[in-house]
Coordinates of C-alpha atoms in Angstrom, one line a residue:
I102 CA -8.5 -1.0 -2.4
N103 CA -6.1 1.0 -4.6
F104 CA -2.5 -0.1 -4.4
P105 CA -1.1 2.7 -2.1
A106 CA 2.2 4.4 -2.9
A107 CA 5.3 3.8 -0.8
N108 CA 7.3 6.5 1.0
P109 CA 11.0 6.7 -0.1
A110 CA 11.5 9.8 2.1
V111 CA 11.6 7.7 5.2
A112 CA 14.5 5.4 6.2
D113 CA 14.5 1.7 5.5
I114 CA 13.7 -0.6 8.4
T115 CA 17.0 -2.4 9.1
S116 CA 16.8 -3.5 12.7
T117 CA 14.3 -4.6 15.4
R118 CA 11.3 -2.3 15.4
I119 CA 7.6 -1.9 16.1
I120 CA 5.6 -0.1 13.4
N121 CA 2.0 0.9 13.0
P122 CA -0.1 0.8 9.9
G123 CA 1.0 3.3 7.3
I124 CA 3.3 4.0 4.5
H125 CA 6.9 3.0 5.0
N126 CA 10.0 2.5 2.8
G127 CA 11.9 -0.8 2.5
I128 CA 12.5 -3.6 4.9
K129 CA 16.1 -4.8 4.9
L130 CA 16.7 -7.0 8.0
T131 CA 20.2 -8.6 8.2
G132 CA 19.5 -11.4 10.7
N133 CA 18.3 -12.0 14.2
Q134 CA 15.9 -9.0 13.9
T135 CA 12.2 -8.8 14.7
L136 CA 9.7 -6.5 13.0
T137 CA 6.4 -6.2 14.7
L138 CA 3.4 -4.9 12.8
R139 CA 1.1 -3.4 15.5
G140 CA -2.5 -3.3 14.7
T141 CA -4.9 -4.2 11.9
G142 CA -4.8 -2.0 8.8
V143 CA -2.6 -1.4 5.7
Y144 CA 1.2 -1.5 5.7
V145 CA 2.9 -0.3 2.6
F146 CA 6.6 -1.0 1.7
S147 CA 8.8 -0.3 -1.3
L148 CA 10.4 -3.7 -1.0
V149 CA 11.5 -6.4 1.4
N150 CA 15.1 -7.7 1.0
N151 CA 15.9 -9.7 4.2
K152 CA 19.1 -11.7 4.7
N153 CA 19.6 -14.7 7.1
S154 CA 16.9 -15.5 9.7
N155 CA 14.5 -12.9 11.0
T156 CA 11.0 -12.8 12.6
F157 CA 7.9 -10.9 11.8
V158 CA 5.2 -10.5 14.5
L159 CA 1.7 -9.5 13.5
D160 CA -0.1 -8.0 16.6
F161 CA -3.8 -8.0 16.1
Q162 CA -4.3 -6.1 19.4
N163 CA -7.3 -8.2 20.2
S164 CA -9.3 -6.6 17.4
P165 CA -12.3 -8.8 16.5
N166 CA -12.4 -7.4 13.0
G167 CA -10.1 -6.2 10.3
R168 CA -7.1 -7.6 8.7
I169 CA -3.4 -6.9 8.4
S170 CA -2.8 -6.0 4.7
I171 CA 0.8 -5.8 3.5
Y172 CA 1.4 -4.1 0.1
V173 CA 4.9 -4.3 -1.4
H174 CA 5.8 -2.3 -4.6
G175 CA 8.9 -4.3 -5.4
D176 CA 10.0 -7.8 -4.6
M177 CA 9.5 -9.5 -1.2
T178 CA 12.6 -11.7 -0.4
L179 CA 12.1 -12.9 3.1
G180 CA 15.1 -15.2 3.5
K181 CA 14.5 -17.6 6.5
L182 CA 11.6 -16.1 8.4
K183 CA 9.3 -16.9 11.3
L184 CA 5.9 -15.3 11.3
N185 CA 4.0 -15.2 14.5
T186 CA 0.6 -13.7 15.4
I187 CA -0.3 -12.4 18.8
N188 CA -3.4 -11.0 20.4
G189 CA -5.8 -12.7 18.1
G190 CA -5.9 -13.1 14.3
D191 CA -5.0 -15.9 12.0
A192 CA -4.2 -16.7 8.4
S193 CA -7.7 -15.8 7.2
R194 CA -7.1 -12.1 8.3
I195 CA -3.6 -11.6 6.6
Y196 CA -3.3 -10.4 3.0
T197 CA -0.1 -9.7 1.1
E198 CA 0.1 -8.2 -2.3
V199 CA 3.5 -8.0 -4.1
H200 CA 3.9 -6.0 -7.3
G201 CA 7.6 -6.8 -8.1
T202 CA 8.7 -8.5 -11.3
G203 CA 11.6 -10.6 -9.9
V204 CA 15.0 -9.6 -8.5
G205 CA 17.8 -9.5 -11.2
T206 CA 17.6 -12.7 -13.1
S207 CA 15.1 -14.2 -10.6
K208 CA 11.6 -14.7 -11.7
Y209 CA 10.3 -14.6 -8.2
T210 CA 8.7 -11.6 -6.6
F211 CA 7.7 -13.4 -3.3
E212 CA 10.3 -15.8 -1.9
I213 CA 10.8 -17.5 1.4
S214 CA 13.7 -19.9 2.1
N215 CA 13.4 -23.1 4.1
G216 CA 14.6 -22.8 7.7
S217 CA 16.5 -25.6 9.4
S218 CA 14.7 -28.8 10.4
G219 CA 14.5 -27.6 14.0
S220 CA 13.5 -24.1 13.1
K221 CA 11.3 -24.0 10.0
S222 CA 10.4 -20.9 8.2
K223 CA 6.7 -19.8 8.5
W224 CA 4.3 -17.5 6.6
L225 CA 0.6 -17.0 7.0
G226 CA -2.2 -15.6 4.8
T227 CA -3.1 -15.0 1.2
V228 CA -0.2 -13.9 -1.1
Y229 CA -1.2 -12.3 -4.4
A230 CA 1.6 -11.7 -6.9
P231 CA 0.1 -10.5 -10.2
Y232 CA 3.3 -9.8 -12.1
A233 CA 5.8 -12.5 -11.2
A234 CA 6.2 -15.9 -9.6
I235 CA 6.0 -17.1 -6.0
N236 CA 8.7 -19.4 -4.6
V237 CA 8.1 -21.1 -1.2
G238 CA 11.1 -23.1 0.2
S239 CA 14.6 -23.5 -1.0
G240 CA 17.5 -25.4 0.3
T241 CA 17.3 -28.1 3.0
G242 CA 15.1 -27.8 6.0
G243 CA 11.4 -26.8 5.9
T244 CA 8.7 -24.1 5.7
D245 CA 5.2 -24.2 7.1
Y246 CA 2.8 -22.1 5.0
T247 CA -0.8 -21.6 5.9
G248 CA -3.0 -19.6 3.6
A249 CA -3.3 -19.3 -0.2
L250 CA -0.8 -18.5 -3.0
W251 CA -2.0 -16.7 -6.1
S252 CA 0.4 -15.6 -8.9
G253 CA -0.1 -14.2 -12.4
T254 CA 2.7 -16.5 -13.6
Q255 CA 3.8 -19.4 -11.4
V256 CA 3.6 -20.8 -7.8
N257 CA 6.7 -22.9 -7.0
V258 CA 6.5 -25.1 -3.9
N259 CA 9.8 -26.9 -3.1
S260 CA 10.7 -29.9 -1.0
G261 CA 10.4 -29.6 2.7
V262 CA 7.3 -27.3 2.5
T263 CA 4.0 -28.0 4.1
V264 CA 1.1 -26.0 2.7
N265 CA -2.2 -25.8 4.5
Y266 CA -5.0 -24.0 2.6
Y267 CA -6.7 -21.3 4.6
P268 CA -8.8 -18.8 2.7
L269 CA -9.0 -15.1 3.3
E270 CA -12.1 -13.9 5.1

């Protein structure tokens, strides 16, 4: 698939919402927000720049086929994040491709911070970052990652992170 363009003409997602496959602008959640991606298909974003703790819900709508593909033009900074799947689907049907080159002086284009010990961060699926590094976990606490990590430069897995390999279908 060609890497689809983002749509800067639409507003950034800054609060709890349900969205369908399509072309969106940025995701900028500030904490205690939930973004639900409803249905299999392609979701395109200009960037993801979350703060604090948020939740993503991937709703497969009981589709026996297809995947949820997330394409991000810039960097994907998730902060502390829970990722849940509902109505079917698992890590083998989730693909994320991030084309950023690292925020500011950071070399990371995909980054998720550790959650607290009682509320770990979580991400699922294959992440491909061809132009910059991937960083999973930072700070105290933990992150559970199920999927595969693929970077053109570096994959950094910090303390408190559990990685379970689960290939893309």
